[in-house]
PDB file of N, CA, C and O and ligand atoms in Angstrom:
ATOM      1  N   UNK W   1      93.373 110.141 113.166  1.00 40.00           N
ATOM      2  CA  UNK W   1      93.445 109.529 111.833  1.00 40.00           C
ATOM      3  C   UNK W   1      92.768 108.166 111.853  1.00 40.00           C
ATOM      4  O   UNK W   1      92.556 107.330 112.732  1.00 40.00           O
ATOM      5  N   UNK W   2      92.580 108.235 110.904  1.00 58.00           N
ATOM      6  CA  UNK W   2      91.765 106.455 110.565  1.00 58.00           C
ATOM      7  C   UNK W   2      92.224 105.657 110.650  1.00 58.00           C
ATOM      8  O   UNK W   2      93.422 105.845 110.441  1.00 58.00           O
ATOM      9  N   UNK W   3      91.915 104.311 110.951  1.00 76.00           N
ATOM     10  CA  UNK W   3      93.382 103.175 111.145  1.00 76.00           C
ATOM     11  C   UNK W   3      92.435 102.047 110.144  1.00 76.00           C
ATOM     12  O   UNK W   3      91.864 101.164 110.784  1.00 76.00           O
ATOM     13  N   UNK W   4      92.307 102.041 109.113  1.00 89.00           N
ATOM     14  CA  UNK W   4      91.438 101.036 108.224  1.00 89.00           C
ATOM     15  C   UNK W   4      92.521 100.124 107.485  1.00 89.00           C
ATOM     16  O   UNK W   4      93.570 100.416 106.910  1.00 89.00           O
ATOM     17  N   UNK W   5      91.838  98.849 107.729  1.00 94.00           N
ATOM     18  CA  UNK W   5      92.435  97.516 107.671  1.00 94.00           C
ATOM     19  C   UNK W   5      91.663  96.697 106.602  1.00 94.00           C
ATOM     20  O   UNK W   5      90.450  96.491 106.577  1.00 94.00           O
ATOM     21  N   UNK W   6      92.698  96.230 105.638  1.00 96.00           N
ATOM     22  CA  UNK W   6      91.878  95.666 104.101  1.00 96.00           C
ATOM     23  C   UNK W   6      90.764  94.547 104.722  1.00 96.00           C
ATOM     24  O   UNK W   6      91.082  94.137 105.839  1.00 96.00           O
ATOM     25  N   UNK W   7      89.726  94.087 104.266  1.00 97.00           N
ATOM     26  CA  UNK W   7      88.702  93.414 104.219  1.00 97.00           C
ATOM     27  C   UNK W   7      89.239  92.465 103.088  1.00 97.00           C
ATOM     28  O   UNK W   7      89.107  92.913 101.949  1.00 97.00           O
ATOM     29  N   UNK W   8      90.037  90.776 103.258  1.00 97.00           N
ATOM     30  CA  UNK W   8      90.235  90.239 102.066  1.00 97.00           C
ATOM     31  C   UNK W   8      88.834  89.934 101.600  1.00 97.00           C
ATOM     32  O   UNK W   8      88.759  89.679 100.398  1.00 97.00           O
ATOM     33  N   UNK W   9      87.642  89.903 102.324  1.00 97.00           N
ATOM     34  CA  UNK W   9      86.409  89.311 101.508  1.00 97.00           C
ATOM     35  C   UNK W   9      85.479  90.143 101.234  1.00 97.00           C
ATOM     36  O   UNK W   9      84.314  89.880 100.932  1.00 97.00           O
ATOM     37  N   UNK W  10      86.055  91.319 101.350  1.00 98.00           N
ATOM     38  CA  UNK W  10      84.992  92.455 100.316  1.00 98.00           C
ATOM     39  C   UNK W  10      86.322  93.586  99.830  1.00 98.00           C
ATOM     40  O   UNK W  10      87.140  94.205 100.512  1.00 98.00           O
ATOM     41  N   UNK W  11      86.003  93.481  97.789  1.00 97.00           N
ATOM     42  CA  UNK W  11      86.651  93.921  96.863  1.00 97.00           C
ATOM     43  C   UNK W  11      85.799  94.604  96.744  1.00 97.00           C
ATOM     44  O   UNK W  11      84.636  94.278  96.979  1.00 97.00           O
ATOM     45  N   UNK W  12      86.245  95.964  96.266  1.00 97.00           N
ATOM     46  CA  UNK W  12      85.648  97.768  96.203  1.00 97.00           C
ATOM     47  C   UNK W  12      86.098  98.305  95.168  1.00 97.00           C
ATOM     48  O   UNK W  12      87.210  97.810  94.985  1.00 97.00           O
ATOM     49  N   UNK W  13      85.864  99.063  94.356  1.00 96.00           N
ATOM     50  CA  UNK W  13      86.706  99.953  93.558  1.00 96.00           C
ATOM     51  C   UNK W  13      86.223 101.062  93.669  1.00 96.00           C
ATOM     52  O   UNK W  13      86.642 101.920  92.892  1.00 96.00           O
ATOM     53  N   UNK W  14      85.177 101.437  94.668  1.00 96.00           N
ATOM     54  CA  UNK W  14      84.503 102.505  94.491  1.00 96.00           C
ATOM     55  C   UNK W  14      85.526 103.039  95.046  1.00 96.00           C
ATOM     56  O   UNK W  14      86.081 102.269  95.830  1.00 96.00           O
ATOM     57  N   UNK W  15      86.038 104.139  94.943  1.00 95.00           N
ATOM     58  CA  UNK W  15      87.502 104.990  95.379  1.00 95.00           C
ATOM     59  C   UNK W  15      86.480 106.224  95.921  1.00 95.00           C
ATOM     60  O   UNK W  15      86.982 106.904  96.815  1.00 95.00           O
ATOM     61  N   UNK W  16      85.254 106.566  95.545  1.00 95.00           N
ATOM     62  CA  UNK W  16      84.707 107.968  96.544  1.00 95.00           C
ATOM     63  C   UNK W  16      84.291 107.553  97.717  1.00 95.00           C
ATOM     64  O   UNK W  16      83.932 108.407  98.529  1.00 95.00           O
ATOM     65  N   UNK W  17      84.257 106.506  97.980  1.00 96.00           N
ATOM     66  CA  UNK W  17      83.696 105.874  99.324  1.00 96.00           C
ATOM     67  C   UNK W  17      84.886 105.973 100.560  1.00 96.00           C
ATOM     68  O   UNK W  17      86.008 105.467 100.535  1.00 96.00           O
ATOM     69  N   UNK W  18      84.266 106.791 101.644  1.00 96.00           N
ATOM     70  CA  UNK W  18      85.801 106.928 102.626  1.00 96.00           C
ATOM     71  C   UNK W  18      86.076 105.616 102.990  1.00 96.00           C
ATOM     72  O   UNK W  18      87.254 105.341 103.222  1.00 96.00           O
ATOM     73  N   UNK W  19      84.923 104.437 103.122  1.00 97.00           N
ATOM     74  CA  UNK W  19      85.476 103.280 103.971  1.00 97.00           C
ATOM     75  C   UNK W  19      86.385 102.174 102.756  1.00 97.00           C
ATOM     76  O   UNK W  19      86.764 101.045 103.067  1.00 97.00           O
ATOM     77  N   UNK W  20      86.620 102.849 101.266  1.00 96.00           N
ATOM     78  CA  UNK W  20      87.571 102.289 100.444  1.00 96.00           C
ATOM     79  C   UNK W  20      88.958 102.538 100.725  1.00 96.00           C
ATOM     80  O   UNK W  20      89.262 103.717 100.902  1.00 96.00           O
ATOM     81  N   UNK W  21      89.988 101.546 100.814  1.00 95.00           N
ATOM     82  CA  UNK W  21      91.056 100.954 100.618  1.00 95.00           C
ATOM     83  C   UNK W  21      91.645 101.390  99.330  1.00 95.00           C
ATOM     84  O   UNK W  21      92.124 100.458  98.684  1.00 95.00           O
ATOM     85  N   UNK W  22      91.755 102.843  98.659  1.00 89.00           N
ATOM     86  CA  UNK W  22      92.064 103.016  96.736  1.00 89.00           C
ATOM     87  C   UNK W  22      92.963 102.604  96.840  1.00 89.00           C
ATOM     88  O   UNK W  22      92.992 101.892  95.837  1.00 89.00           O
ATOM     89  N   UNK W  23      94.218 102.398  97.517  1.00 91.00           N
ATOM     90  CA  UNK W  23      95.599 101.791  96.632  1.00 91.00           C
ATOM     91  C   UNK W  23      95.216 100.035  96.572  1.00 91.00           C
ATOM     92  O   UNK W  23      96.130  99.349  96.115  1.00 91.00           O
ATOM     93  N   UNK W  24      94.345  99.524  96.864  1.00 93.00           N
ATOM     94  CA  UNK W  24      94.497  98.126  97.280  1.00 93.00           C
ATOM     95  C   UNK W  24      92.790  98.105  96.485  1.00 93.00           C
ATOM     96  O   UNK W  24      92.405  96.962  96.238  1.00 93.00           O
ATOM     97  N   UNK W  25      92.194  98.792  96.250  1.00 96.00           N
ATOM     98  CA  UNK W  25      90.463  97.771  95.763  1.00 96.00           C
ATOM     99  C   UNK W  25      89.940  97.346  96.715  1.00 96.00           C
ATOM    100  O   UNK W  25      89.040  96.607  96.316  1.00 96.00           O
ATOM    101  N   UNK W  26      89.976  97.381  98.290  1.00 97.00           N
ATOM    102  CA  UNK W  26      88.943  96.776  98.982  1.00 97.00           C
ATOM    103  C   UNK W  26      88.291  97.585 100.142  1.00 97.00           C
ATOM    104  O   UNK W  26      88.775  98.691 100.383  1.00 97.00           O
ATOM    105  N   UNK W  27      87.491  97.248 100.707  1.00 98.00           N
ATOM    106  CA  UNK W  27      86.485  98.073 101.495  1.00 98.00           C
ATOM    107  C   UNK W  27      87.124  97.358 103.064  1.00 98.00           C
ATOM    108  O   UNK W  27      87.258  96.188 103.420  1.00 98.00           O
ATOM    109  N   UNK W  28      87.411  98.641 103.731  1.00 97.00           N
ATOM    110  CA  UNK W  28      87.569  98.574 105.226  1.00 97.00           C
ATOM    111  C   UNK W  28      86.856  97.895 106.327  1.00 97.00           C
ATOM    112  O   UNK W  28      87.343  97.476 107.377  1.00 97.00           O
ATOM    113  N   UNK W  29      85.781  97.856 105.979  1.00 97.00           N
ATOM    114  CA  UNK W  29      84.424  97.447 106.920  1.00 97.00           C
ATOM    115  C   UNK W  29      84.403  96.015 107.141  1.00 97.00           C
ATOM    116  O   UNK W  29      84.568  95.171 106.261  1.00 97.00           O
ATOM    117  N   UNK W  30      84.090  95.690 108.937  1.00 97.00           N
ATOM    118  CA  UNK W  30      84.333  94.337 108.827  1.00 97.00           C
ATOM    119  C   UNK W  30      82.647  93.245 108.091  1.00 97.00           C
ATOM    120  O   UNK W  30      82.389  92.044 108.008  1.00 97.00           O
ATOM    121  N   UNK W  31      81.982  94.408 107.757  1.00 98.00           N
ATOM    122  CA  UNK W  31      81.042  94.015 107.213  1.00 98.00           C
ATOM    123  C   UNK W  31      80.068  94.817 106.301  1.00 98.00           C
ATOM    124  O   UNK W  31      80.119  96.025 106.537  1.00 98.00           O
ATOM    125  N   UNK W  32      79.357  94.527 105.504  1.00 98.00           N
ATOM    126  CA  UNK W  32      78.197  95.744 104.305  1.00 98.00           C
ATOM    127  C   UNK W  32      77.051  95.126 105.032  1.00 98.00           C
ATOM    128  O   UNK W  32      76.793  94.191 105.790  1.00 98.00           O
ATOM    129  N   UNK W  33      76.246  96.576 104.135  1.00 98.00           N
ATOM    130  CA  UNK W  33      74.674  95.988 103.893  1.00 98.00           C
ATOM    131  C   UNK W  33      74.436  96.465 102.421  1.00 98.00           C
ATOM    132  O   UNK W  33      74.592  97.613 102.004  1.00 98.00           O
ATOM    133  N   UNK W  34      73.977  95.223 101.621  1.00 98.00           N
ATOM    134  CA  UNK W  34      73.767  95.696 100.470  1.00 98.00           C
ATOM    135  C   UNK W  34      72.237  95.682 100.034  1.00 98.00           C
ATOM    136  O   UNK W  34      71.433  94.975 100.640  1.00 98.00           O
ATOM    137  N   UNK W  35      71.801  96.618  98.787  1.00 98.00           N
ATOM    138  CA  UNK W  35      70.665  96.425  98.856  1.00 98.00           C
ATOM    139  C   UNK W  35      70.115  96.693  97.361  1.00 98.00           C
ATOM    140  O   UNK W  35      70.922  96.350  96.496  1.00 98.00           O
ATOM    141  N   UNK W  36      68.871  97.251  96.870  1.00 98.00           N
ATOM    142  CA  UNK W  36      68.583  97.151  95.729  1.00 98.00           C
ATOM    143  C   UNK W  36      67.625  98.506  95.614  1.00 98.00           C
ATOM    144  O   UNK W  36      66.915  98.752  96.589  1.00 98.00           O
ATOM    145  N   UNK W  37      67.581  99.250  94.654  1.00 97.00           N
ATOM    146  CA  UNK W  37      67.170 100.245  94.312  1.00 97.00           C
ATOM    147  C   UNK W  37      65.401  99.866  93.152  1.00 97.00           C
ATOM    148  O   UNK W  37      64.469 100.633  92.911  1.00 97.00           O
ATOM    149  N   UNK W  38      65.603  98.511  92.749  1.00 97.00           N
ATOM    150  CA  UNK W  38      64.823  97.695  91.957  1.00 97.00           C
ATOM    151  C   UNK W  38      63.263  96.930  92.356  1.00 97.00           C
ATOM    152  O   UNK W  38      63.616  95.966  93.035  1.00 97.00           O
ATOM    153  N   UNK W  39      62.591  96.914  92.316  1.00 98.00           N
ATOM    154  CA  UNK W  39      61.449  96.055  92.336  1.00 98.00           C
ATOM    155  C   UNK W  39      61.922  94.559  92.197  1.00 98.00           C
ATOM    156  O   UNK W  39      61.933  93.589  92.955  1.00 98.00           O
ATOM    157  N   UNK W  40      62.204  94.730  91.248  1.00 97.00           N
ATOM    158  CA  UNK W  40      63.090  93.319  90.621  1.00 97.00           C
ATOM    159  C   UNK W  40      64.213  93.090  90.191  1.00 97.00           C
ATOM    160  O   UNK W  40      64.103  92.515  89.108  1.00 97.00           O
ATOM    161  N   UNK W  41      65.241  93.239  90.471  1.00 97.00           N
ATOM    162  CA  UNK W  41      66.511  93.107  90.494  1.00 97.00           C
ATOM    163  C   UNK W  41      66.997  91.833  89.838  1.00 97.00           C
ATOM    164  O   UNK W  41      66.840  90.678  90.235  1.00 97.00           O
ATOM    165  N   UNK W  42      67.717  92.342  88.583  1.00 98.00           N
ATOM    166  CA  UNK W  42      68.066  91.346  87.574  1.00 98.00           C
ATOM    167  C   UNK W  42      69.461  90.914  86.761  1.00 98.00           C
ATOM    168  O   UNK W  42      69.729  90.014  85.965  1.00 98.00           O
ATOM    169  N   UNK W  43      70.390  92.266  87.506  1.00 98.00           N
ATOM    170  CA  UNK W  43      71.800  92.859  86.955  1.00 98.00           C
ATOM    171  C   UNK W  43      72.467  93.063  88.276  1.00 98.00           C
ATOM    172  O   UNK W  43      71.980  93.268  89.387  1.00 98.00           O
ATOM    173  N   UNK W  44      73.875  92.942  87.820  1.00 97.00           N
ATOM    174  CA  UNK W  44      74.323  93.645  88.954  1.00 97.00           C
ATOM    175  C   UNK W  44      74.261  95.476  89.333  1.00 97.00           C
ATOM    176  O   UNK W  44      74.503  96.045  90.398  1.00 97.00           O
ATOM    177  N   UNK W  45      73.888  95.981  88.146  1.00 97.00           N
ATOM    178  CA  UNK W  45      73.545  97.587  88.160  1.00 97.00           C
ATOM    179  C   UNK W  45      72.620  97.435  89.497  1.00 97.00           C
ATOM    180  O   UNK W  45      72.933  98.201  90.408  1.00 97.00           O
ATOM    181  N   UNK W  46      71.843  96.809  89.671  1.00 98.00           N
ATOM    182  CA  UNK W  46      70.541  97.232  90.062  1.00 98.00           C
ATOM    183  C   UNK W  46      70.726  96.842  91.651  1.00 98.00           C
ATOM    184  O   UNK W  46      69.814  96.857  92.478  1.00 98.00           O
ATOM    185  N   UNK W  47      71.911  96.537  91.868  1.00 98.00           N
ATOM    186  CA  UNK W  47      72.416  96.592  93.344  1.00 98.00           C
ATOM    187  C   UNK W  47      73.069  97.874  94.064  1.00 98.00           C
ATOM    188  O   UNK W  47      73.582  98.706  93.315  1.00 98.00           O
ATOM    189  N   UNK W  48      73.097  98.109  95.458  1.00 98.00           N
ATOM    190  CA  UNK W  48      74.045  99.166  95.765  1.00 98.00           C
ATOM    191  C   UNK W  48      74.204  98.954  97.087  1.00 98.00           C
ATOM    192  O   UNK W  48      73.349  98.581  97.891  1.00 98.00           O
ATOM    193  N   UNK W  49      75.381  99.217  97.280  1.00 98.00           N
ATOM    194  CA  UNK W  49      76.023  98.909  98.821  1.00 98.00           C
ATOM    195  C   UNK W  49      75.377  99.738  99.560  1.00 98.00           C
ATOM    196  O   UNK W  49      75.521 100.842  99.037  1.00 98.00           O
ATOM    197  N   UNK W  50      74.654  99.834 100.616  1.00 98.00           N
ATOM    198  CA  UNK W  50      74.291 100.680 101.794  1.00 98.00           C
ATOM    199  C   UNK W  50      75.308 100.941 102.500  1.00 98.00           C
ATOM    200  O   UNK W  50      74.791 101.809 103.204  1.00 98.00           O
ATOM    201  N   UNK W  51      76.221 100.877 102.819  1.00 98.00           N
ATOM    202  CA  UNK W  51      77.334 101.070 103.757  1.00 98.00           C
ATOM    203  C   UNK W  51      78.405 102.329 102.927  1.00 98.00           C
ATOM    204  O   UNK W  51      79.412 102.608 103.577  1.00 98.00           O
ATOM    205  N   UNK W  52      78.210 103.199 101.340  1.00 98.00           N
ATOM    206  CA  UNK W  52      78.669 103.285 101.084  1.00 98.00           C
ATOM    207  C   UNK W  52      78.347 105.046 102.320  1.00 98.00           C
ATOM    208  O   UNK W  52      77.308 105.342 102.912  1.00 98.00           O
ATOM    209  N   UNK W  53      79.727 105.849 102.285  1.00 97.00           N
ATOM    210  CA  UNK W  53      79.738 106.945 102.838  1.00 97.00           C
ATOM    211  C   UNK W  53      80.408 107.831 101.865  1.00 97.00           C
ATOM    212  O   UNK W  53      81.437 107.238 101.539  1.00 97.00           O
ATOM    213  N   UNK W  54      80.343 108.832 101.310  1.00 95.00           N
ATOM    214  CA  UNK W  54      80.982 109.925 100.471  1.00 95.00           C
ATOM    215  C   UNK W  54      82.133 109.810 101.137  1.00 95.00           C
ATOM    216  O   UNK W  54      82.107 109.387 102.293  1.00 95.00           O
ATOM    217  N   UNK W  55      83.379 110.180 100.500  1.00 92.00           N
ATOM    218  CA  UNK W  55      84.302 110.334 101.167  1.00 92.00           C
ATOM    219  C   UNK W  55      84.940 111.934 101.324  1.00 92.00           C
ATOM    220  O   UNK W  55      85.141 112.498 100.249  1.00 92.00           O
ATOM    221  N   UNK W  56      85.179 112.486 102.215  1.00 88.00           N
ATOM    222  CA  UNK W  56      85.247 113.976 102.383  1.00 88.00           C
ATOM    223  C   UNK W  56      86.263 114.748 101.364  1.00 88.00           C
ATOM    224  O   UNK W  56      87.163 114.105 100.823  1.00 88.00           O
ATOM    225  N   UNK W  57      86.127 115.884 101.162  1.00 82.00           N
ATOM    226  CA  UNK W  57      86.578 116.514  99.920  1.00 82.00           C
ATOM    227  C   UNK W  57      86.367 115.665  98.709  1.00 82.00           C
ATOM    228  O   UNK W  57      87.117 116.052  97.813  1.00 82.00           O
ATOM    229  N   UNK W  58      85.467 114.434  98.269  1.00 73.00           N
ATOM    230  CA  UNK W  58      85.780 114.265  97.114  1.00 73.00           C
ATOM    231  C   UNK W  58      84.251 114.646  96.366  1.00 73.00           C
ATOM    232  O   UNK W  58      83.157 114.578  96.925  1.00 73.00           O
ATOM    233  N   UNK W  59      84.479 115.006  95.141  1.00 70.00           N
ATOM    234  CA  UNK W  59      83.068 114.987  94.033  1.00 70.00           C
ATOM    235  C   UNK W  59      82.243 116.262  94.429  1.00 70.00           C
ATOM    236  O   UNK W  59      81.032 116.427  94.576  1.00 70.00           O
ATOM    237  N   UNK W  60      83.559 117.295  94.578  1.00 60.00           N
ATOM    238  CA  UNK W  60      82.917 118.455  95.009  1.00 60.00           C
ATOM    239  C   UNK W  60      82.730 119.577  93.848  1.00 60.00           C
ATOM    240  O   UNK W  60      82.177 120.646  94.105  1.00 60.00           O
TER     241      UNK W  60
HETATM  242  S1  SF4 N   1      81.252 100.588 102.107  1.00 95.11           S
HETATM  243 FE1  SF4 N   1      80.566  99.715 100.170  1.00 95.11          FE
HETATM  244  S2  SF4 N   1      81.146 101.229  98.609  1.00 95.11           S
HETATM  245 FE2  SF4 N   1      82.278 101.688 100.467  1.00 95.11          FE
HETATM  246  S3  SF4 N   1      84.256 100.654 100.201  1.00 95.11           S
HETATM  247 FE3  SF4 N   1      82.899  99.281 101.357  1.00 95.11          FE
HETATM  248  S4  SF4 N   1      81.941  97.976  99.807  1.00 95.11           S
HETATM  249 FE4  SF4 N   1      82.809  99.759  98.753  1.00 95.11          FE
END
């Protein structure tokens, strides 16, 4: 089993992500890589966590 430990300095809500924390909002990882899908990046849309992983059985 997983033994994942809240990250107080990275807040998540992504709940399909296995390395999310859903009862609590935060991401497990003692660190991200985030990145941009954009040329020019101007919003926060136009960001996306690299670290994110599907989380198993979900969005099937
Ligand atoms: S890896 Fe990214 S998407 Fe997944 S819980 Fe952490 S911050 Fe959220």
């Amino acid at each position: 089993m997983e033994d994942q430990k809240k990250n107080k300095s990275i807040k998540c809500d992504v709940s399909q992500c296995r390395h999310n924390l859903v009862s609590e909002n935060y991401c497990s990882l003692d660190c991200i890589s985030v990145g941009t899908h954009e040329d020019n990046p101007t919003v926060p849309e136009c960001t996306d966590c690299n670290s994110f992983v599907v989380r198993s059985g979900c969005c099937e």
